[in-house]
mmCIF file with all atom_site columns, C-alpha atoms in Angstrom:
data_model
loop_
_atom_site.group_PDB
_atom_site.id
_atom_site.type_symbol
_atom_site.label_atom_id
_atom_site.label_alt_id
_atom_site.label_comp_id
_atom_site.label_asym_id
_atom_site.label_entity_id
_atom_site.label_seq_id
_atom_site.pdbx_PDB_ins_code
_atom_site.Cartn_x
_atom_site.Cartn_y
_atom_site.Cartn_z
_atom_site.occupancy
_atom_site.B_iso_or_equiv
_atom_site.pdbx_formal_charge
_atom_site.auth_seq_id
_atom_site.auth_comp_id
_atom_site.auth_asym_id
_atom_site.auth_atom_id
_atom_site.pdbx_PDB_model_num
ATOM 1   C CA . UNK A 1 1   ? -31.548 33.057 -71.115 1.00 0.00 ? 1458 UNK A CA 1
ATOM 2   C CA . UNK A 1 2   ? -35.108 34.324 -71.407 1.00 0.00 ? 1459 UNK A CA 1
ATOM 3   C CA . UNK A 1 3   ? -37.158 34.316 -68.213 1.00 0.00 ? 1460 UNK A CA 1
ATOM 4   C CA . UNK A 1 4   ? -40.373 33.232 -69.972 1.00 0.00 ? 1461 UNK A CA 1
ATOM 5   C CA . UNK A 1 5   ? -40.102 30.828 -72.887 1.00 0.00 ? 1462 UNK A CA 1
ATOM 6   C CA . UNK A 1 6   ? -42.747 29.481 -75.229 1.00 0.00 ? 1463 UNK A CA 1
ATOM 7   C CA . UNK A 1 7   ? -42.653 26.491 -77.531 1.00 0.00 ? 1464 UNK A CA 1
ATOM 8   C CA . UNK A 1 8   ? -43.186 26.202 -80.380 1.00 0.00 ? 1465 UNK A CA 1
ATOM 9   C CA . UNK A 1 9   ? -42.623 29.719 -81.728 1.00 0.00 ? 1466 UNK A CA 1
ATOM 10  C CA . UNK A 1 10  ? -44.547 28.991 -84.898 1.00 0.00 ? 1467 UNK A CA 1
ATOM 11  C CA . UNK A 1 11  ? -47.032 26.254 -85.721 1.00 0.00 ? 1468 UNK A CA 1
ATOM 12  C CA . UNK A 1 12  ? -49.216 25.502 -88.694 1.00 0.00 ? 1469 UNK A CA 1
ATOM 13  C CA . UNK A 1 13  ? -51.908 22.902 -88.212 1.00 0.00 ? 1470 UNK A CA 1
ATOM 14  C CA . UNK A 1 14  ? -55.156 21.708 -89.733 1.00 0.00 ? 1471 UNK A CA 1
ATOM 15  C CA . UNK A 1 15  ? -58.737 22.072 -88.594 1.00 0.00 ? 1472 UNK A CA 1
ATOM 16  C CA . UNK A 1 16  ? -59.678 19.428 -86.053 1.00 0.00 ? 1473 UNK A CA 1
ATOM 17  C CA . UNK A 1 17  ? -56.156 18.716 -84.817 1.00 0.00 ? 1474 UNK A CA 1
ATOM 18  C CA . UNK A 1 18  ? -55.202 18.863 -81.158 1.00 0.00 ? 1475 UNK A CA 1
ATOM 19  C CA . UNK A 1 19  ? -52.482 21.382 -80.389 1.00 0.00 ? 1476 UNK A CA 1
ATOM 20  C CA . UNK A 1 20  ? -50.533 22.098 -77.231 1.00 0.00 ? 1477 UNK A CA 1
ATOM 21  C CA . UNK A 1 21  ? -48.608 25.296 -76.614 1.00 0.00 ? 1478 UNK A CA 1
ATOM 22  C CA . UNK A 1 22  ? -46.120 25.251 -73.779 1.00 0.00 ? 1479 UNK A CA 1
ATOM 23  C CA . UNK A 1 23  ? -44.836 27.943 -71.480 1.00 0.00 ? 1480 UNK A CA 1
ATOM 24  C CA . UNK A 1 24  ? -41.987 27.754 -68.985 1.00 0.00 ? 1481 UNK A CA 1
ATOM 25  C CA . UNK A 1 25  ? -40.643 30.399 -66.661 1.00 0.00 ? 1482 UNK A CA 1
ATOM 26  C CA . UNK A 1 26  ? -37.596 30.794 -64.462 1.00 0.00 ? 1483 UNK A CA 1
ATOM 27  C CA . UNK A 1 27  ? -38.821 33.891 -62.625 1.00 0.00 ? 1484 UNK A CA 1
ATOM 28  C CA . UNK A 1 28  ? -40.239 31.909 -59.717 1.00 0.00 ? 1485 UNK A CA 1
ATOM 29  C CA . UNK A 1 29  ? -43.630 33.569 -60.100 1.00 0.00 ? 1486 UNK A CA 1
ATOM 30  C CA . UNK A 1 30  ? -46.768 31.822 -58.910 1.00 0.00 ? 1487 UNK A CA 1
ATOM 31  C CA . UNK A 1 31  ? -49.149 33.516 -61.336 1.00 0.00 ? 1488 UNK A CA 1
ATOM 32  C CA . UNK A 1 32  ? -49.286 32.633 -64.998 1.00 0.00 ? 1489 UNK A CA 1
ATOM 33  C CA . UNK A 1 33  ? -51.544 33.721 -67.854 1.00 0.00 ? 1490 UNK A CA 1
ATOM 34  C CA . UNK A 1 34  ? -52.408 32.830 -71.423 1.00 0.00 ? 1491 UNK A CA 1
ATOM 35  C CA . UNK A 1 35  ? -53.495 35.542 -73.876 1.00 0.00 ? 1492 UNK A CA 1
ATOM 36  C CA . UNK A 1 36  ? -54.281 35.646 -77.539 1.00 0.00 ? 1493 UNK A CA 1
ATOM 37  C CA . UNK A 1 37  ? -53.547 38.668 -79.704 1.00 0.00 ? 1494 UNK A CA 1
ATOM 38  C CA . UNK A 1 38  ? -55.592 39.551 -82.745 1.00 0.00 ? 1495 UNK A CA 1
ATOM 39  C CA . UNK A 1 39  ? -55.079 42.667 -84.878 1.00 0.00 ? 1496 UNK A CA 1
ATOM 40  C CA . UNK A 1 40  ? -57.038 45.600 -83.494 1.00 0.00 ? 1497 UNK A CA 1
ATOM 41  C CA . UNK A 1 41  ? -58.237 43.668 -80.467 1.00 0.00 ? 1498 UNK A CA 1
ATOM 42  C CA . UNK A 1 42  ? -55.138 43.829 -78.317 1.00 0.00 ? 1499 UNK A CA 1
ATOM 43  C CA . UNK A 1 43  ? -54.531 40.967 -75.912 1.00 0.00 ? 1500 UNK A CA 1
ATOM 44  C CA . UNK A 1 44  ? -57.431 38.993 -74.520 1.00 0.00 ? 1501 UNK A CA 1
ATOM 45  C CA . UNK A 1 45  ? -57.136 36.679 -71.540 1.00 0.00 ? 1502 UNK A CA 1
ATOM 46  C CA . UNK A 1 46  ? -57.832 32.986 -72.139 1.00 0.00 ? 1503 UNK A CA 1
ATOM 47  C CA . UNK A 1 47  ? -56.924 31.365 -68.813 1.00 0.00 ? 1504 UNK A CA 1
ATOM 48  C CA . UNK A 1 48  ? -54.958 32.237 -65.730 1.00 0.00 ? 1505 UNK A CA 1
ATOM 49  C CA . UNK A 1 49  ? -53.504 30.348 -62.788 1.00 0.00 ? 1506 UNK A CA 1
ATOM 50  C CA . UNK A 1 50  ? -52.538 31.712 -59.393 1.00 0.00 ? 1507 UNK A CA 1
ATOM 51  C CA . UNK A 1 51  ? -50.795 28.530 -58.323 1.00 0.00 ? 1508 UNK A CA 1
ATOM 52  C CA . UNK A 1 52  ? -50.545 24.879 -59.314 1.00 0.00 ? 1509 UNK A CA 1
ATOM 53  C CA . UNK A 1 53  ? -53.971 24.031 -57.893 1.00 0.00 ? 1510 UNK A CA 1
ATOM 54  C CA . UNK A 1 54  ? -55.755 27.161 -59.073 1.00 0.00 ? 1511 UNK A CA 1
ATOM 55  C CA . UNK A 1 55  ? -56.998 27.501 -62.664 1.00 0.00 ? 1512 UNK A CA 1
ATOM 56  C CA . UNK A 1 56  ? -59.448 30.146 -63.830 1.00 0.00 ? 1513 UNK A CA 1
ATOM 57  C CA . UNK A 1 57  ? -61.211 30.954 -67.065 1.00 0.00 ? 1514 UNK A CA 1
ATOM 58  C CA . UNK A 1 58  ? -60.566 34.283 -68.668 1.00 0.00 ? 1515 UNK A CA 1
ATOM 59  C CA . UNK A 1 59  ? -62.531 36.340 -71.133 1.00 0.00 ? 1516 UNK A CA 1
ATOM 60  C CA . UNK A 1 60  ? -62.356 33.898 -74.062 1.00 0.00 ? 1517 UNK A CA 1
ATOM 61  C CA . UNK A 1 61  ? -61.820 30.354 -72.732 1.00 0.00 ? 1518 UNK A CA 1
ATOM 62  C CA . UNK A 1 62  ? -64.206 28.476 -75.048 1.00 0.00 ? 1519 UNK A CA 1
ATOM 63  C CA . UNK A 1 63  ? -62.327 26.000 -77.217 1.00 0.00 ? 1520 UNK A CA 1
ATOM 64  C CA . UNK A 1 64  ? -59.248 26.042 -74.981 1.00 0.00 ? 1521 UNK A CA 1
ATOM 65  C CA . UNK A 1 65  ? -58.014 24.140 -71.947 1.00 0.00 ? 1522 UNK A CA 1
ATOM 66  C CA . UNK A 1 66  ? -54.935 24.509 -69.759 1.00 0.00 ? 1523 UNK A CA 1
ATOM 67  C CA . UNK A 1 67  ? -52.716 22.458 -67.498 1.00 0.00 ? 1524 UNK A CA 1
ATOM 68  C CA . UNK A 1 68  ? -50.451 23.772 -64.751 1.00 0.00 ? 1525 UNK A CA 1
ATOM 69  C CA . UNK A 1 69  ? -47.913 20.965 -64.445 1.00 0.00 ? 1526 UNK A CA 1
ATOM 70  C CA . UNK A 1 70  ? -45.649 22.792 -62.006 1.00 0.00 ? 1527 UNK A CA 1
ATOM 71  C CA . UNK A 1 71  ? -45.036 26.286 -60.728 1.00 0.00 ? 1528 UNK A CA 1
ATOM 72  C CA . UNK A 1 72  ? -42.834 26.890 -63.745 1.00 0.00 ? 1529 UNK A CA 1
ATOM 73  C CA . UNK A 1 73  ? -44.983 25.311 -66.468 1.00 0.00 ? 1530 UNK A CA 1
ATOM 74  C CA . UNK A 1 74  ? -48.351 26.270 -67.892 1.00 0.00 ? 1531 UNK A CA 1
ATOM 75  C CA . UNK A 1 75  ? -49.652 24.655 -71.089 1.00 0.00 ? 1532 UNK A CA 1
ATOM 76  C CA . UNK A 1 76  ? -52.492 25.725 -73.354 1.00 0.00 ? 1533 UNK A CA 1
ATOM 77  C CA . UNK A 1 77  ? -54.361 23.160 -75.443 1.00 0.00 ? 1534 UNK A CA 1
ATOM 78  C CA . UNK A 1 78  ? -56.689 23.487 -78.367 1.00 0.00 ? 1535 UNK A CA 1
ATOM 79  C CA . UNK A 1 79  ? -58.637 20.231 -78.324 1.00 0.00 ? 1536 UNK A CA 1
ATOM 80  C CA . UNK A 1 80  ? -59.942 20.580 -81.878 1.00 0.00 ? 1537 UNK A CA 1
ATOM 81  C CA . UNK A 1 81  ? -58.403 23.549 -83.623 1.00 0.00 ? 1538 UNK A CA 1
ATOM 82  C CA . UNK A 1 82  ? -60.515 25.772 -85.868 1.00 0.00 ? 1539 UNK A CA 1
ATOM 83  C CA . UNK A 1 83  ? -59.422 28.541 -88.260 1.00 0.00 ? 1540 UNK A CA 1
ATOM 84  C CA . UNK A 1 84  ? -60.618 31.395 -86.069 1.00 0.00 ? 1541 UNK A CA 1
ATOM 85  C CA . UNK A 1 85  ? -58.108 30.291 -83.458 1.00 0.00 ? 1542 UNK A CA 1
ATOM 86  C CA . UNK A 1 86  ? -55.382 31.508 -85.783 1.00 0.00 ? 1543 UNK A CA 1
ATOM 87  C CA . UNK A 1 87  ? -53.639 34.139 -83.686 1.00 0.00 ? 1544 UNK A CA 1
ATOM 88  C CA . UNK A 1 88  ? -50.533 35.082 -81.754 1.00 0.00 ? 1545 UNK A CA 1
ATOM 89  C CA . UNK A 1 89  ? -50.521 33.506 -78.294 1.00 0.00 ? 1546 UNK A CA 1
ATOM 90  C CA . UNK A 1 90  ? -48.651 34.911 -75.333 1.00 0.00 ? 1547 UNK A CA 1
ATOM 91  C CA . UNK A 1 91  ? -47.821 33.480 -71.958 1.00 0.00 ? 1548 UNK A CA 1
ATOM 92  C CA . UNK A 1 92  ? -47.152 35.843 -69.064 1.00 0.00 ? 1549 UNK A CA 1
ATOM 93  C CA . UNK A 1 93  ? -46.196 35.640 -65.405 1.00 0.00 ? 1550 UNK A CA 1
ATOM 94  C CA . UNK A 1 94  ? -46.583 37.916 -62.438 1.00 0.00 ? 1551 UNK A CA 1
ATOM 95  C CA . UNK A 1 95  ? -45.682 38.147 -58.782 1.00 0.00 ? 1552 UNK A CA 1
ATOM 96  C CA . UNK A 1 96  ? -48.231 39.378 -56.224 1.00 0.00 ? 1553 UNK A CA 1
ATOM 97  C CA . UNK A 1 97  ? -45.608 41.731 -54.849 1.00 0.00 ? 1554 UNK A CA 1
ATOM 98  C CA . UNK A 1 98  ? -45.287 43.535 -58.184 1.00 0.00 ? 1555 UNK A CA 1
ATOM 99  C CA . UNK A 1 99  ? -48.808 44.802 -58.453 1.00 0.00 ? 1556 UNK A CA 1
ATOM 100 C CA . UNK A 1 100 ? -50.251 44.006 -61.867 1.00 0.00 ? 1557 UNK A CA 1
ATOM 101 C CA . UNK A 1 101 ? -46.897 43.978 -63.652 1.00 0.00 ? 1558 UNK A CA 1
ATOM 102 C CA . UNK A 1 102 ? -46.709 41.026 -66.009 1.00 0.00 ? 1559 UNK A CA 1
ATOM 103 C CA . UNK A 1 103 ? -43.733 39.546 -67.834 1.00 0.00 ? 1560 UNK A CA 1
ATOM 104 C CA . UNK A 1 104 ? -44.324 38.125 -71.277 1.00 0.00 ? 1561 UNK A CA 1
ATOM 105 C CA . UNK A 1 105 ? -42.876 35.340 -73.352 1.00 0.00 ? 1562 UNK A CA 1
ATOM 106 C CA . UNK A 1 106 ? -41.967 35.861 -77.025 1.00 0.00 ? 1563 UNK A CA 1
ATOM 107 C CA . UNK A 1 107 ? -45.247 34.458 -78.326 1.00 0.00 ? 1564 UNK A CA 1
ATOM 108 C CA . UNK A 1 108 ? -46.375 31.528 -80.457 1.00 0.00 ? 1565 UNK A CA 1
ATOM 109 C CA . UNK A 1 109 ? -47.798 32.235 -83.866 1.00 0.00 ? 1566 UNK A CA 1
ATOM 110 C CA . UNK A 1 110 ? -50.465 29.607 -84.593 1.00 0.00 ? 1567 UNK A CA 1
ATOM 111 C CA . UNK A 1 111 ? -52.091 29.152 -87.970 1.00 0.00 ? 1568 UNK A CA 1
ATOM 112 C CA . UNK A 1 112 ? -55.047 26.803 -88.343 1.00 0.00 ? 1569 UNK A CA 1
ATOM 113 C CA . UNK A 1 113 ? -55.837 25.872 -91.937 1.00 0.00 ? 1570 UNK A CA 1
ATOM 114 C CA . UNK B 2 1   ? -65.456 46.338 -65.508 1.00 0.00 ? 290  UNK B CA 1
ATOM 115 C CA . UNK B 2 2   ? -62.550 48.338 -66.799 1.00 0.00 ? 291  UNK B CA 1
ATOM 116 C CA . UNK B 2 3   ? -61.821 49.043 -70.459 1.00 0.00 ? 292  UNK B CA 1
ATOM 117 C CA . UNK B 2 4   ? -59.092 50.693 -72.489 1.00 0.00 ? 293  UNK B CA 1
ATOM 118 C CA . UNK B 2 5   ? -59.340 52.538 -75.794 1.00 0.00 ? 294  UNK B CA 1
ATOM 119 C CA . UNK B 2 6   ? -56.454 53.402 -78.046 1.00 0.00 ? 295  UNK B CA 1
ATOM 120 C CA . UNK B 2 7   ? -58.072 55.595 -80.703 1.00 0.00 ? 296  UNK B CA 1
ATOM 121 C CA . UNK B 2 8   ? -55.223 55.439 -83.211 1.00 0.00 ? 297  UNK B CA 1
ATOM 122 C CA . UNK B 2 9   ? -54.662 52.072 -84.884 1.00 0.00 ? 298  UNK B CA 1
ATOM 123 C CA . UNK B 2 10  ? -51.720 53.303 -86.957 1.00 0.00 ? 299  UNK B CA 1
ATOM 124 C CA . UNK B 2 11  ? -49.453 56.320 -86.605 1.00 0.00 ? 300  UNK B CA 1
ATOM 125 C CA . UNK B 2 12  ? -46.597 57.352 -88.859 1.00 0.00 ? 301  UNK B CA 1
ATOM 126 C CA . UNK B 2 13  ? -44.024 59.902 -87.761 1.00 0.00 ? 302  UNK B CA 1
ATOM 127 C CA . UNK B 2 14  ? -40.726 61.086 -89.170 1.00 0.00 ? 303  UNK B CA 1
ATOM 128 C CA . UNK B 2 15  ? -37.532 60.188 -87.373 1.00 0.00 ? 304  UNK B CA 1
ATOM 129 C CA . UNK B 2 16  ? -36.656 62.956 -84.956 1.00 0.00 ? 305  UNK B CA 1
ATOM 130 C CA . UNK B 2 17  ? -40.235 64.172 -84.638 1.00 0.00 ? 306  UNK B CA 1
ATOM 131 C CA . UNK B 2 18  ? -42.160 64.100 -81.406 1.00 0.00 ? 307  UNK B CA 1
ATOM 132 C CA . UNK B 2 19  ? -44.691 61.387 -80.641 1.00 0.00 ? 308  UNK B CA 1
ATOM 133 C CA . UNK B 2 20  ? -47.867 61.121 -78.631 1.00 0.00 ? 309  UNK B CA 1
ATOM 134 C CA . UNK B 2 21  ? -49.915 57.915 -78.428 1.00 0.00 ? 310  UNK B CA 1
ATOM 135 C CA . UNK B 2 22  ? -53.343 58.227 -76.914 1.00 0.00 ? 311  UNK B CA 1
ATOM 136 C CA . UNK B 2 23  ? -54.904 55.989 -74.294 1.00 0.00 ? 312  UNK B CA 1
ATOM 137 C CA . UNK B 2 24  ? -58.256 56.415 -72.590 1.00 0.00 ? 313  UNK B CA 1
ATOM 138 C CA . UNK B 2 25  ? -59.494 54.127 -69.857 1.00 0.00 ? 314  UNK B CA 1
ATOM 139 C CA . UNK B 2 26  ? -62.723 53.457 -68.087 1.00 0.00 ? 315  UNK B CA 1
ATOM 140 C CA . UNK B 2 27  ? -62.563 52.499 -64.431 1.00 0.00 ? 316  UNK B CA 1
ATOM 141 C CA . UNK B 2 28  ? -64.392 53.712 -61.351 1.00 0.00 ? 317  UNK B CA 1
ATOM 142 C CA . UNK B 2 29  ? -61.420 54.127 -59.054 1.00 0.00 ? 318  UNK B CA 1
ATOM 143 C CA . UNK B 2 30  ? -57.794 55.073 -59.439 1.00 0.00 ? 319  UNK B CA 1
ATOM 144 C CA . UNK B 2 31  ? -56.369 52.557 -61.878 1.00 0.00 ? 320  UNK B CA 1
ATOM 145 C CA . UNK B 2 32  ? -52.981 51.031 -62.283 1.00 0.00 ? 321  UNK B CA 1
ATOM 146 C CA . UNK B 2 33  ? -51.832 52.018 -65.781 1.00 0.00 ? 322  UNK B CA 1
ATOM 147 C CA . UNK B 2 34  ? -49.200 50.533 -68.033 1.00 0.00 ? 323  UNK B CA 1
ATOM 148 C CA . UNK B 2 35  ? -47.642 50.983 -71.434 1.00 0.00 ? 324  UNK B CA 1
ATOM 149 C CA . UNK B 2 36  ? -46.065 47.974 -73.138 1.00 0.00 ? 325  UNK B CA 1
ATOM 150 C CA . UNK B 2 37  ? -44.165 47.813 -76.416 1.00 0.00 ? 326  UNK B CA 1
ATOM 151 C CA . UNK B 2 38  ? -44.079 44.872 -78.781 1.00 0.00 ? 327  UNK B CA 1
ATOM 152 C CA . UNK B 2 39  ? -41.270 44.850 -81.303 1.00 0.00 ? 328  UNK B CA 1
ATOM 153 C CA . UNK B 2 40  ? -41.601 42.539 -84.320 1.00 0.00 ? 329  UNK B CA 1
ATOM 154 C CA . UNK B 2 41  ? -41.161 38.922 -83.291 1.00 0.00 ? 330  UNK B CA 1
ATOM 155 C CA . UNK B 2 42  ? -40.843 39.832 -79.637 1.00 0.00 ? 331  UNK B CA 1
ATOM 156 C CA . UNK B 2 43  ? -43.004 39.591 -76.566 1.00 0.00 ? 332  UNK B CA 1
ATOM 157 C CA . UNK B 2 44  ? -44.317 42.613 -74.732 1.00 0.00 ? 333  UNK B CA 1
ATOM 158 C CA . UNK B 2 45  ? -41.868 44.743 -72.808 1.00 0.00 ? 334  UNK B CA 1
ATOM 159 C CA . UNK B 2 46  ? -42.947 47.126 -70.073 1.00 0.00 ? 335  UNK B CA 1
ATOM 160 C CA . UNK B 2 47  ? -42.179 50.766 -70.920 1.00 0.00 ? 336  UNK B CA 1
ATOM 161 C CA . UNK B 2 48  ? -43.596 52.421 -67.820 1.00 0.00 ? 337  UNK B CA 1
ATOM 162 C CA . UNK B 2 49  ? -46.296 52.216 -65.188 1.00 0.00 ? 338  UNK B CA 1
ATOM 163 C CA . UNK B 2 50  ? -48.380 54.477 -62.993 1.00 0.00 ? 339  UNK B CA 1
ATOM 164 C CA . UNK B 2 51  ? -49.710 53.485 -59.581 1.00 0.00 ? 340  UNK B CA 1
ATOM 165 C CA . UNK B 2 52  ? -49.927 56.725 -57.617 1.00 0.00 ? 341  UNK B CA 1
ATOM 166 C CA . UNK B 2 53  ? -48.096 59.940 -56.877 1.00 0.00 ? 342  UNK B CA 1
ATOM 167 C CA . UNK B 2 54  ? -46.520 62.093 -59.560 1.00 0.00 ? 343  UNK B CA 1
ATOM 168 C CA . UNK B 2 55  ? -48.784 62.002 -62.584 1.00 0.00 ? 344  UNK B CA 1
ATOM 169 C CA . UNK B 2 56  ? -45.877 62.292 -65.021 1.00 0.00 ? 345  UNK B CA 1
ATOM 170 C CA . UNK B 2 57  ? -43.964 59.040 -65.133 1.00 0.00 ? 346  UNK B CA 1
ATOM 171 C CA . UNK B 2 58  ? -40.715 58.303 -66.862 1.00 0.00 ? 347  UNK B CA 1
ATOM 172 C CA . UNK B 2 59  ? -39.985 55.018 -68.532 1.00 0.00 ? 348  UNK B CA 1
ATOM 173 C CA . UNK B 2 60  ? -37.331 53.268 -70.508 1.00 0.00 ? 349  UNK B CA 1
ATOM 174 C CA . UNK B 2 61  ? -36.083 54.279 -73.956 1.00 0.00 ? 350  UNK B CA 1
ATOM 175 C CA . UNK B 2 62  ? -36.862 57.957 -73.333 1.00 0.00 ? 351  UNK B CA 1
ATOM 176 C CA . UNK B 2 63  ? -40.639 57.524 -73.063 1.00 0.00 ? 352  UNK B CA 1
ATOM 177 C CA . UNK B 2 64  ? -42.892 59.284 -70.593 1.00 0.00 ? 353  UNK B CA 1
ATOM 178 C CA . UNK B 2 65  ? -46.618 59.257 -69.898 1.00 0.00 ? 354  UNK B CA 1
ATOM 179 C CA . UNK B 2 66  ? -48.979 61.554 -68.079 1.00 0.00 ? 355  UNK B CA 1
ATOM 180 C CA . UNK B 2 67  ? -51.977 60.434 -66.045 1.00 0.00 ? 356  UNK B CA 1
ATOM 181 C CA . UNK B 2 68  ? -54.876 62.856 -66.313 1.00 0.00 ? 357  UNK B CA 1
ATOM 182 C CA . UNK B 2 69  ? -57.723 61.804 -64.082 1.00 0.00 ? 358  UNK B CA 1
ATOM 183 C CA . UNK B 2 70  ? -60.109 64.462 -65.395 1.00 0.00 ? 359  UNK B CA 1
ATOM 184 C CA . UNK B 2 71  ? -59.706 63.129 -68.930 1.00 0.00 ? 360  UNK B CA 1
ATOM 185 C CA . UNK B 2 72  ? -59.347 59.435 -68.015 1.00 0.00 ? 361  UNK B CA 1
ATOM 186 C CA . UNK B 2 73  ? -56.229 59.413 -70.124 1.00 0.00 ? 362  UNK B CA 1
ATOM 187 C CA . UNK B 2 74  ? -52.695 58.084 -69.941 1.00 0.00 ? 363  UNK B CA 1
ATOM 188 C CA . UNK B 2 75  ? -50.978 59.278 -73.108 1.00 0.00 ? 364  UNK B CA 1
ATOM 189 C CA . UNK B 2 76  ? -47.490 58.139 -74.023 1.00 0.00 ? 365  UNK B CA 1
ATOM 190 C CA . UNK B 2 77  ? -44.965 60.669 -75.326 1.00 0.00 ? 366  UNK B CA 1
ATOM 191 C CA . UNK B 2 78  ? -41.458 60.840 -76.661 1.00 0.00 ? 367  UNK B CA 1
ATOM 192 C CA . UNK B 2 79  ? -39.771 64.095 -77.719 1.00 0.00 ? 368  UNK B CA 1
ATOM 193 C CA . UNK B 2 80  ? -37.706 62.640 -80.560 1.00 0.00 ? 369  UNK B CA 1
ATOM 194 C CA . UNK B 2 81  ? -38.534 59.330 -82.223 1.00 0.00 ? 370  UNK B CA 1
ATOM 195 C CA . UNK B 2 82  ? -35.844 56.946 -83.420 1.00 0.00 ? 371  UNK B CA 1
ATOM 196 C CA . UNK B 2 83  ? -36.266 54.409 -86.211 1.00 0.00 ? 372  UNK B CA 1
ATOM 197 C CA . UNK B 2 84  ? -35.913 51.632 -83.633 1.00 0.00 ? 373  UNK B CA 1
ATOM 198 C CA . UNK B 2 85  ? -39.113 52.831 -81.941 1.00 0.00 ? 374  UNK B CA 1
ATOM 199 C CA . UNK B 2 86  ? -41.188 51.345 -84.759 1.00 0.00 ? 375  UNK B CA 1
ATOM 200 C CA . UNK B 2 87  ? -43.331 48.768 -82.981 1.00 0.00 ? 376  UNK B CA 1
ATOM 201 C CA . UNK B 2 88  ? -46.792 48.174 -81.606 1.00 0.00 ? 377  UNK B CA 1
ATOM 202 C CA . UNK B 2 89  ? -47.708 49.881 -78.363 1.00 0.00 ? 378  UNK B CA 1
ATOM 203 C CA . UNK B 2 90  ? -50.292 48.679 -75.890 1.00 0.00 ? 379  UNK B CA 1
ATOM 204 C CA . UNK B 2 91  ? -51.901 50.562 -73.048 1.00 0.00 ? 380  UNK B CA 1
ATOM 205 C CA . UNK B 2 92  ? -53.264 48.453 -70.181 1.00 0.00 ? 381  UNK B CA 1
ATOM 206 C CA . UNK B 2 93  ? -55.211 49.037 -67.002 1.00 0.00 ? 382  UNK B CA 1
ATOM 207 C CA . UNK B 2 94  ? -55.263 46.997 -63.825 1.00 0.00 ? 383  UNK B CA 1
ATOM 208 C CA . UNK B 2 95  ? -58.135 47.120 -61.400 1.00 0.00 ? 384  UNK B CA 1
ATOM 209 C CA . UNK B 2 96  ? -57.539 47.626 -57.722 1.00 0.00 ? 385  UNK B CA 1
ATOM 210 C CA . UNK B 2 97  ? -58.351 44.066 -56.707 1.00 0.00 ? 386  UNK B CA 1
ATOM 211 C CA . UNK B 2 98  ? -56.604 40.748 -56.343 1.00 0.00 ? 387  UNK B CA 1
ATOM 212 C CA . UNK B 2 99  ? -55.169 38.877 -59.247 1.00 0.00 ? 388  UNK B CA 1
ATOM 213 C CA . UNK B 2 100 ? -52.825 41.216 -61.099 1.00 0.00 ? 389  UNK B CA 1
ATOM 214 C CA . UNK B 2 101 ? -55.356 41.203 -63.925 1.00 0.00 ? 390  UNK B CA 1
ATOM 215 C CA . UNK B 2 102 ? -54.788 43.516 -66.857 1.00 0.00 ? 391  UNK B CA 1
ATOM 216 C CA . UNK B 2 103 ? -57.127 44.780 -69.541 1.00 0.00 ? 392  UNK B CA 1
ATOM 217 C CA . UNK B 2 104 ? -55.409 45.821 -72.762 1.00 0.00 ? 393  UNK B CA 1
ATOM 218 C CA . UNK B 2 105 ? -56.278 48.335 -75.425 1.00 0.00 ? 394  UNK B CA 1
ATOM 219 C CA . UNK B 2 106 ? -56.317 47.349 -79.074 1.00 0.00 ? 395  UNK B CA 1
ATOM 220 C CA . UNK B 2 107 ? -52.823 48.664 -79.708 1.00 0.00 ? 396  UNK B CA 1
ATOM 221 C CA . UNK B 2 108 ? -51.273 51.385 -81.844 1.00 0.00 ? 397  UNK B CA 1
ATOM 222 C CA . UNK B 2 109 ? -48.810 50.468 -84.560 1.00 0.00 ? 398  UNK B CA 1
ATOM 223 C CA . UNK B 2 110 ? -46.071 53.074 -84.941 1.00 0.00 ? 399  UNK B CA 1
ATOM 224 C CA . UNK B 2 111 ? -44.189 53.454 -88.199 1.00 0.00 ? 400  UNK B CA 1
ATOM 225 C CA . UNK B 2 112 ? -41.156 55.726 -88.431 1.00 0.00 ? 401  UNK B CA 1
ATOM 226 C CA . UNK B 2 113 ? -40.198 57.410 -91.691 1.00 0.00 ? 402  UNK B CA 1
ATOM 227 C CA . UNK B 2 114 ? -36.516 58.089 -92.349 1.00 0.00 ? 403  UNK B CA 1
#
């Protein structure tokens, strides 16, 4: 079984809808991250969490919110989706003992019409 | 703040040919450097990493990379490319502070001709 899972894997929605992307991990890592990937721009950090009570904005947090329900779960929400949020979204985890190394889920491809 | 540039958006090589993907970083101190690969429909997989010591690092799948401080580069190489290497490759840099934060380059898409 995959260590970092994301659901759904693909989602098509309409402008203005609320969307939640979910991430679960079995690696036992405290640190979790949400990125979006756009062609030519690489991965950009949306939010990150160092533990259940610690949530931080990343480079491009506007229009997004997150919830850390447990050590193993970190959800990303788009309160009112817009077309320029169409992208590939990745969740990642890391352990402080493995300096900077992050482990990625398979991604969620989101299309906002 | 650190930054990463991958100058080549697309590269096409013939199967069996050698490969070099370029990565340049900007960071004031010694960085932590990574190469990740993203195969179609997959997440990112770590190929190799550099923290300190020997500037030539070996990774999985026959890849290697060389850290050159004077050129602020961390280029990825493979002596003989296989068709299964077709993927997108990302270089990333981590700053020497708390948080395990990574900054990614824009990626290089590798296509392999038969």
